[in-house]
Amino acid sequence: MTKSSPSTTTALPPQHSPAPHDVRAIADLFDMRGDFIHAHPYGSGHINDTYCAAMDQAGQRVRYVIQRINHMVFRKPHELMENVDRVTRHALAMLKAEGHPEAYRRTLTCIPAHDGTSHARDDDGNYWRVYPFIEGARGHDEIHSTEQAYQAARAFGNFQKLAATLGGARLHETIPDFHHTPKRLAALEAAIVRDTAGRAAEVREEIEFARARAGDCAQIVSLLENGDIPERITHNDTKLNNVLLDDATAEGVCVIDLDTTMPGCVLYDFGDMVRTATPTSREDDPDPAGIGMQLDLFEALLRGYLSSADFLNEAETEYLAFSGKLITLEVGIRFLTDYLEGDVYFKTRRPGHNIDRCRNQFGFVRVLEQNMAAMERTVREISRQVRS
Ligand code: ADP
Ligand code: GN1
Ligand code: MG
């Protein structure tokens, strides 16, 4: 079964977005080698402010992504951009070394600011960066075929494989403890106590749902702590719309949104693919009652991921099925926490958006629990096939 309604990323600005920025003035801070034509808000990311800008370069129209880094979320933008710069330069060097004919379409590359650095600050203290717009490909909020699932997962696996060859110092942790699920649960408990927005009483059921799964929250973190699972460089935000698939062939062309690329655990990356690619409803569907899980897409993700991520150890392989449930639980906990805190972290486009998202995620956790045995069987079968 595949999803029916076509949907790619939308261009709607979020409800509480700041007044539109003067993107022409921002473009002027960078070495764009062109004349500004226009820009509009772009994509459906929950964190940064993203614009698609058209420039005239000596008579040729060229598009760029101009992005404001959300520095309330990423408290050290310099460190973040140092990571992005290192990872993207490394990717470009590898692509060029293998003689790839479209190296600049296969990785993000930073357009330098006039001082040669990879980002610039505006007069309001905002941090900005510019990437070439990857043409002929797009990020999807939902997918429609097993081929798309396979290709997306293969691209994220390739990204991890490439990151493993990055030399030099350990990458900065752009958000400390980003996937420390027990600490996410502790943050929820603290938000319940503060009850800043006076909403705790209306979400008792969701709070109990999360508390009942405290044991699950600790699972991967303890395997990391006891060394059964190694630390690797991971992407940490592998939702489906963070990989651009070729419009014509569905091939995973470019992994984007590198803000959380840092030391982590591969399972959270695979899990987030499961969370975003296999449900039958969207992340913010307010009615999770009818939500289902598409096992054929799970199998395709697995095949795609294992086709490139050929370095997994036994424990990593064993927890692939569980990882989808864990990150769905974690993201649901984060939406619930943000709802209690008055919607300060994730962009929201309507009142109650975060609690709708939370209910959807928790609904999907239940569905994954019901499907766990089948998913584990699939992992055993496919990993045996891939290894032999
Ligand atoms: P956020 O952190 O807010 O999710 P992203 O970096 O994921 O921001 O960008 C938001 C959206 O913009 C993406 O989902 C994708 O659709 C689009 N996008 C980002 N970078 C590019 C790019 N270089 N080329 C084409 N589209 C892009
Ligand atoms: C955010 O930036 P975006 O929209 O790709 C969030 C992820 C969540 C996701 C939930 C830095 O991802 O961690 O899983 O929303 N990114 C950050 O959709 O918090
Ligand atoms: Mg994104």
Coordinates of C-alpha atoms and ligand atoms in Angstrom, one line a residue:
M1 CA 0.0 0.0 0.0
T2 CA 1.3 3.5 -0.8
K3 CA -0.1 6.9 0.0
S4 CA -2.4 8.5 -2.5
S5 CA -2.5 12.3 -2.2
P6 CA 0.6 13.9 -3.7
S7 CA 2.3 16.4 -1.5
T8 CA 5.6 18.0 -1.7
T9 CA 6.9 20.8 0.6
T10 CA 4.8 23.9 0.8
A11 CA 5.8 27.5 0.7
L12 CA 3.5 28.7 3.5
P13 CA 5.2 30.9 6.1
P14 CA 4.4 29.8 9.7
Q15 CA 1.8 31.6 11.7
H16 CA 4.2 33.1 14.2
S17 CA 6.9 33.9 11.6
P18 CA 8.6 37.2 12.1
A19 CA 7.9 40.0 9.5
P20 CA 9.3 39.0 6.2
H21 CA 13.0 39.7 6.1
D22 CA 14.7 42.0 3.6
V23 CA 16.2 39.2 1.6
R24 CA 17.6 41.5 -1.0
A25 CA 19.7 43.2 1.7
I26 CA 20.7 39.8 3.0
A27 CA 21.8 38.6 -0.4
D28 CA 24.0 41.7 -0.6
L29 CA 26.0 40.3 2.3
F30 CA 27.2 37.4 0.2
D31 CA 29.3 37.0 -2.9
M32 CA 26.3 36.2 -5.2
R33 CA 27.9 37.4 -8.5
G34 CA 24.4 38.5 -9.6
D35 CA 21.5 40.9 -9.4
F36 CA 18.7 40.1 -7.1
I37 CA 15.3 39.4 -8.8
H38 CA 13.0 38.3 -6.0
A39 CA 12.7 35.8 -3.1
H40 CA 9.8 34.0 -1.3
P41 CA 9.5 31.8 1.8
Y42 CA 10.2 28.2 1.0
G43 CA 9.8 24.7 2.4
S44 CA 8.1 23.3 5.4
G45 CA 10.9 23.0 8.0
H46 CA 10.0 23.6 11.6
I47 CA 13.2 25.5 12.6
N48 CA 14.9 27.9 10.3
D49 CA 13.5 30.7 8.0
T50 CA 14.2 29.5 4.5
Y51 CA 13.8 31.6 1.3
C52 CA 14.2 30.7 -2.3
A53 CA 15.9 33.6 -4.1
A54 CA 16.3 34.2 -7.9
M55 CA 19.3 36.1 -9.1
D56 CA 20.3 37.2 -12.5
Q57 CA 23.9 36.1 -13.2
A58 CA 25.1 37.8 -16.3
G59 CA 21.8 37.1 -18.1
Q60 CA 21.3 33.7 -16.6
R61 CA 18.6 33.2 -13.9
V62 CA 20.0 31.2 -11.0
R63 CA 18.3 30.2 -7.7
Y64 CA 19.7 30.1 -4.2
V65 CA 18.5 29.1 -0.8
I66 CA 18.9 31.9 1.7
Q67 CA 18.4 30.8 5.3
R68 CA 18.3 32.4 8.6
I69 CA 19.7 30.1 11.3
N70 CA 17.4 29.9 14.3
H71 CA 19.8 31.0 17.0
M72 CA 17.3 30.5 19.8
V73 CA 17.5 26.7 18.8
F74 CA 21.2 26.7 17.8
R75 CA 22.9 28.7 20.4
K76 CA 26.4 28.7 18.8
P77 CA 25.9 29.4 15.1
H78 CA 29.6 29.8 14.5
E79 CA 30.3 26.3 15.7
L80 CA 27.3 25.0 13.7
M81 CA 28.6 26.6 10.5
E82 CA 32.1 25.3 11.2
N83 CA 30.6 21.8 11.2
V84 CA 28.6 22.5 8.1
D85 CA 31.6 23.9 6.3
R86 CA 33.8 21.0 7.2
V87 CA 31.2 18.3 6.2
T88 CA 30.2 20.0 2.9
R89 CA 33.8 20.6 1.9
H90 CA 34.7 17.0 2.6
A91 CA 31.7 15.8 0.6
L92 CA 32.6 18.0 -2.3
A93 CA 36.2 16.8 -2.3
M94 CA 35.2 13.2 -2.3
L95 CA 32.7 13.7 -5.1
K96 CA 35.3 15.5 -7.2
A97 CA 37.9 12.8 -6.4
E98 CA 35.6 10.2 -7.9
G99 CA 35.0 12.5 -10.9
H100 CA 31.3 12.9 -10.2
P101 CA 29.8 14.9 -13.1
E102 CA 27.4 16.8 -10.8
A103 CA 29.3 17.2 -7.6
Y104 CA 27.7 20.6 -6.8
R105 CA 24.2 19.0 -7.0
R106 CA 25.1 16.1 -4.7
T107 CA 26.1 18.1 -1.7
L108 CA 25.2 21.4 -0.2
T109 CA 28.0 24.0 -0.6
C110 CA 28.2 27.3 1.2
I111 CA 28.3 30.5 -0.9
P112 CA 30.8 32.7 1.0
A113 CA 30.0 36.1 2.6
H114 CA 32.1 39.0 1.4
D115 CA 34.6 38.3 4.2
G116 CA 35.1 34.8 2.9
T117 CA 33.3 33.1 5.8
S118 CA 30.4 30.7 5.3
H119 CA 27.8 33.0 7.1
A120 CA 27.0 36.6 7.8
R121 CA 25.1 38.6 10.4
D122 CA 22.5 41.2 9.7
D123 CA 21.9 44.4 11.7
D124 CA 19.4 42.7 13.9
G125 CA 21.9 40.1 15.0
N126 CA 20.5 37.3 12.8
Y127 CA 22.8 34.7 11.3
W128 CA 22.4 33.9 7.6
R129 CA 23.9 31.5 5.0
V130 CA 23.4 30.8 1.4
Y131 CA 23.4 27.5 -0.6
P132 CA 22.9 27.0 -4.3
F133 CA 19.3 25.8 -4.9
I134 CA 19.5 22.1 -5.9
E135 CA 17.4 22.1 -9.1
G136 CA 15.3 19.2 -10.5
A137 CA 14.9 17.6 -7.1
R138 CA 12.8 18.1 -4.0
G139 CA 12.1 17.2 -0.4
H140 CA 8.8 15.3 0.3
D141 CA 6.7 15.5 3.3
E142 CA 5.1 12.2 2.2
I143 CA 6.2 9.6 -0.3
H144 CA 4.2 7.5 -2.7
S145 CA 6.3 4.6 -3.6
T146 CA 8.8 2.0 -2.3
E147 CA 11.3 3.3 -4.8
Q148 CA 11.3 6.7 -3.1
A149 CA 11.7 5.1 0.4
Y150 CA 14.6 3.0 -0.9
Q151 CA 16.3 5.9 -2.4
A152 CA 15.9 8.3 0.5
A153 CA 17.2 5.7 3.0
R154 CA 20.1 4.8 0.7
A155 CA 21.1 8.5 0.5
F156 CA 21.1 8.9 4.3
G157 CA 23.1 5.8 4.6
N158 CA 25.6 7.1 2.1
F159 CA 25.8 10.3 4.0
Q160 CA 26.7 8.5 7.2
K161 CA 29.3 6.5 5.3
L162 CA 30.8 9.6 3.9
A163 CA 30.8 11.4 7.3
A164 CA 32.8 8.4 8.7
T165 CA 35.7 9.4 6.5
L166 CA 35.9 13.0 7.8
G167 CA 39.2 13.5 9.5
G168 CA 40.2 16.0 12.2
A169 CA 38.7 17.1 15.5
R170 CA 35.3 15.8 16.8
L171 CA 32.4 17.8 15.4
H172 CA 30.8 20.3 17.7
E173 CA 27.6 19.2 19.4
T174 CA 25.3 21.9 18.0
I175 CA 22.5 20.9 20.4
P176 CA 23.9 19.0 23.4
D177 CA 22.0 15.8 24.3
F178 CA 19.8 16.2 21.2
H179 CA 18.9 12.5 21.1
H180 CA 19.3 11.7 24.8
T181 CA 15.7 10.4 25.1
P182 CA 15.7 10.1 29.0
K183 CA 16.7 13.8 29.2
R184 CA 13.9 14.6 26.8
L185 CA 11.5 12.9 29.2
A186 CA 13.0 14.8 32.1
A187 CA 12.5 18.1 30.2
L188 CA 8.9 17.1 29.8
E189 CA 8.6 16.5 33.6
A190 CA 10.1 19.9 34.3
A191 CA 7.7 21.5 31.8
I192 CA 4.7 19.8 33.6
V193 CA 5.9 21.3 36.9
R194 CA 6.3 24.8 35.5
D195 CA 3.1 24.5 33.4
T196 CA 3.9 27.9 31.9
A197 CA 0.9 28.0 29.5
G198 CA -1.5 26.4 32.0
R199 CA -2.2 23.4 29.7
A200 CA -1.0 20.5 31.8
A201 CA -4.5 19.5 33.0
E202 CA -5.8 19.0 29.5
V203 CA -3.0 16.7 28.4
R204 CA -3.0 14.2 31.3
E205 CA -3.5 11.2 29.0
E206 CA -0.5 12.2 26.8
I207 CA 1.6 12.7 29.9
E208 CA 0.8 9.3 31.2
F209 CA 1.4 7.8 27.8
A210 CA 5.0 9.2 27.8
R211 CA 5.6 8.2 31.5
A212 CA 4.5 4.6 30.8
R213 CA 7.4 4.3 28.3
A214 CA 10.3 5.6 30.4
G215 CA 12.0 2.2 30.1
D216 CA 11.9 2.5 26.3
C217 CA 13.4 6.0 26.5
A218 CA 16.6 4.6 28.2
Q219 CA 17.2 1.7 25.8
I220 CA 19.6 3.1 23.1
V221 CA 21.3 5.6 25.4
S222 CA 22.4 2.8 27.7
L223 CA 23.7 0.7 24.8
L224 CA 25.8 3.7 23.8
E225 CA 27.0 4.2 27.3
N226 CA 28.1 0.6 27.8
G227 CA 29.8 0.6 24.4
D228 CA 27.6 -2.0 22.6
I229 CA 26.7 0.8 20.1
P230 CA 29.5 3.1 18.9
E231 CA 29.4 6.8 18.5
R232 CA 29.5 7.8 14.8
I233 CA 29.0 11.0 12.9
T234 CA 25.3 11.1 12.2
H235 CA 22.8 13.5 10.6
N236 CA 20.3 13.4 13.5
D237 CA 17.4 14.9 11.6
T238 CA 16.7 12.4 8.8
K239 CA 13.0 13.3 8.3
L240 CA 12.0 12.6 4.8
N241 CA 12.0 16.2 3.6
N242 CA 15.6 16.5 4.5
V243 CA 16.7 14.5 1.5
L244 CA 16.1 15.8 -2.0
L245 CA 14.9 13.2 -4.5
D246 CA 15.4 13.6 -8.2
D247 CA 12.2 14.7 -9.9
A248 CA 12.8 12.3 -12.8
T249 CA 14.5 9.2 -11.3
A250 CA 13.6 9.5 -7.6
E251 CA 17.3 9.0 -6.8
G252 CA 18.4 10.5 -3.5
V253 CA 20.4 13.5 -4.9
C254 CA 21.3 15.6 -1.9
V255 CA 21.0 15.3 1.9
I256 CA 20.2 18.7 3.4
D257 CA 19.6 20.4 6.8
L258 CA 23.0 19.6 8.2
D259 CA 22.6 21.7 11.4
T260 CA 22.5 18.7 13.6
T261 CA 25.2 16.7 11.9
M262 CA 27.4 15.7 14.8
P263 CA 28.5 12.7 16.9
G264 CA 25.5 10.5 17.5
C265 CA 23.9 7.1 17.0
V266 CA 22.9 5.7 13.6
L267 CA 19.7 4.3 15.1
Y268 CA 18.1 7.7 15.6
D269 CA 18.8 8.4 11.9
F270 CA 17.2 5.2 10.7
G271 CA 14.4 5.6 13.2
D272 CA 13.5 9.0 11.9
M273 CA 13.1 7.6 8.4
V274 CA 10.6 5.1 9.8
R275 CA 8.8 7.9 11.7
T276 CA 8.4 10.1 8.6
A277 CA 8.1 7.7 5.7
T278 CA 6.0 4.8 6.9
P279 CA 2.8 6.3 8.5
T280 CA -0.4 6.7 6.5
S281 CA -1.0 10.2 7.9
R282 CA 1.0 13.3 8.1
E283 CA 2.9 14.3 11.3
D284 CA 0.3 16.9 12.3
D285 CA -2.9 15.0 11.3
P286 CA -5.2 15.9 14.2
D287 CA -7.1 12.6 14.0
P288 CA -4.6 9.8 14.7
A289 CA -7.4 7.2 15.0
G290 CA -7.0 5.9 11.5
I291 CA -3.2 6.0 11.4
G292 CA -1.5 3.0 9.9
M293 CA 2.0 1.8 9.2
Q294 CA 3.1 0.7 5.7
L295 CA 5.3 -2.3 6.1
D296 CA 6.3 -2.3 2.5
L297 CA 7.8 1.1 2.9
F298 CA 9.6 -0.1 6.0
E299 CA 11.1 -2.9 4.1
A300 CA 12.1 -0.5 1.3
L301 CA 13.8 1.8 3.8
L302 CA 15.6 -1.1 5.3
R303 CA 16.9 -2.3 1.9
G304 CA 17.9 1.2 0.9
Y305 CA 19.7 1.9 4.1
L306 CA 21.5 -1.4 4.3
S307 CA 22.6 -1.1 0.7
S308 CA 24.8 1.9 1.7
A309 CA 25.3 1.6 5.5
D310 CA 27.3 -1.6 5.3
F311 CA 29.2 -0.9 8.5
L312 CA 26.5 -1.6 11.2
N313 CA 27.5 -3.9 14.1
E314 CA 25.2 -6.5 15.5
A315 CA 23.6 -4.4 18.2
E316 CA 22.9 -1.6 15.7
T317 CA 21.2 -4.1 13.4
E318 CA 19.2 -5.7 16.2
Y319 CA 17.6 -2.4 17.2
L320 CA 16.7 -1.1 13.7
A321 CA 13.0 -1.9 14.2
F322 CA 12.9 -0.5 17.7
S323 CA 14.5 2.7 16.6
G324 CA 11.4 3.9 14.7
K325 CA 9.3 3.6 17.8
L326 CA 11.9 5.3 20.0
I327 CA 12.3 8.4 17.9
T328 CA 8.6 8.7 17.3
L329 CA 8.2 8.6 21.1
E330 CA 11.0 11.2 21.5
V331 CA 9.6 13.6 19.0
G332 CA 6.1 13.2 20.5
I333 CA 7.5 14.0 23.9
R334 CA 9.2 17.1 22.4
F335 CA 6.0 18.3 20.8
L336 CA 4.2 17.8 24.1
T337 CA 6.9 19.7 26.0
D338 CA 6.7 22.6 23.6
Y339 CA 2.9 22.6 23.9
L340 CA 3.2 22.9 27.7
E341 CA 5.8 25.7 27.3
G342 CA 3.5 27.8 25.1
D343 CA 4.8 26.8 21.6
V344 CA 8.2 28.4 21.7
Y345 CA 10.4 25.9 19.9
F346 CA 8.7 24.4 16.8
K347 CA 7.1 26.7 14.3
T348 CA 3.3 26.3 14.6
R349 CA 0.7 27.3 12.0
R350 CA -2.4 27.0 14.1
P351 CA -3.5 26.9 17.7
G352 CA -3.1 23.4 19.1
H353 CA -0.6 22.5 16.3
N354 CA 1.9 21.0 18.7
I355 CA -0.6 18.9 20.6
D356 CA -2.1 17.6 17.3
R357 CA 1.5 16.6 16.4
C358 CA 2.0 15.0 19.8
R359 CA -1.2 13.0 19.5
N360 CA -0.3 11.9 16.0
Q361 CA 3.2 10.8 17.1
F362 CA 1.9 8.9 20.2
G363 CA -0.8 7.3 18.0
F364 CA 1.9 6.1 15.7
V365 CA 4.0 4.8 18.6
R366 CA 1.0 2.5 19.4
V367 CA 0.8 1.3 15.8
L368 CA 4.5 0.6 15.7
E369 CA 4.2 -1.4 19.0
Q370 CA 1.5 -3.5 17.2
N371 CA 3.8 -4.0 14.2
M372 CA 7.0 -4.6 16.1
A373 CA 7.2 -8.3 15.7
A374 CA 6.6 -8.1 12.0
M375 CA 9.2 -5.3 11.7
E376 CA 11.8 -7.4 13.6
R377 CA 11.1 -10.3 11.3
T378 CA 11.7 -8.1 8.3
V379 CA 15.0 -6.8 9.8
R380 CA 16.2 -10.4 10.4
E381 CA 15.3 -11.5 6.9
I382 CA 16.6 -8.5 5.0
S383 CA 19.8 -8.2 6.9
R384 CA 20.5 -11.9 6.3
Q385 CA 19.9 -11.4 2.6
V386 CA 22.1 -8.3 2.4
R387 CA 25.0 -10.0 4.3
S388 CA 25.0 -13.2 2.3
Ligands
ADP1 P1 14.7 23.5 8.6 O1 15.8 23.3 9.5 O2 13.8 24.6 8.9 O3 13.9 22.2 8.4 P2 15.9 23.0 5.9 O4 17.4 23.2 5.8 O5 15.4 21.6 6.0 O6 15.3 23.9 7.2 O7 15.2 23.7 4.7 C1 13.8 23.8 4.6 C2 13.4 23.3 3.2 O8 13.9 24.0 2.2 C3 13.8 21.8 2.9 O9 12.9 20.9 3.5 C4 13.8 21.8 1.4 O10 12.5 21.6 0.9 C5 14.3 23.2 1.1 N1 15.7 23.3 0.8 C6 16.7 23.6 1.7 N2 17.9 23.7 1.2 C7 17.7 23.5 -0.2 C8 18.6 23.5 -1.3 N3 19.9 23.7 -1.2 N4 18.0 23.3 -2.5 C9 16.7 23.1 -2.7 N5 15.8 23.1 -1.6 C10 16.3 23.3 -0.4
GN1_2 C1 12.6 19.6 13.3 O1 14.2 21.3 11.1 P1 13.2 20.2 10.8 O2 11.9 20.6 10.5 O3 13.9 19.4 9.7 C2 13.6 19.2 14.5 C3 13.7 17.7 14.5 C4 12.3 17.1 14.7 C5 11.4 17.6 13.5 C6 10.0 17.1 13.7 C7 16.8 21.1 15.1 O4 13.2 19.2 12.1 O5 14.5 17.3 15.6 O6 12.4 15.7 14.6 O7 11.4 19.0 13.5 N1 14.9 19.9 14.3 C8 15.5 20.5 15.3 O8 9.3 17.2 12.6 O9 15.0 20.5 16.5
MG3 MG 14.5 20.4 7.5

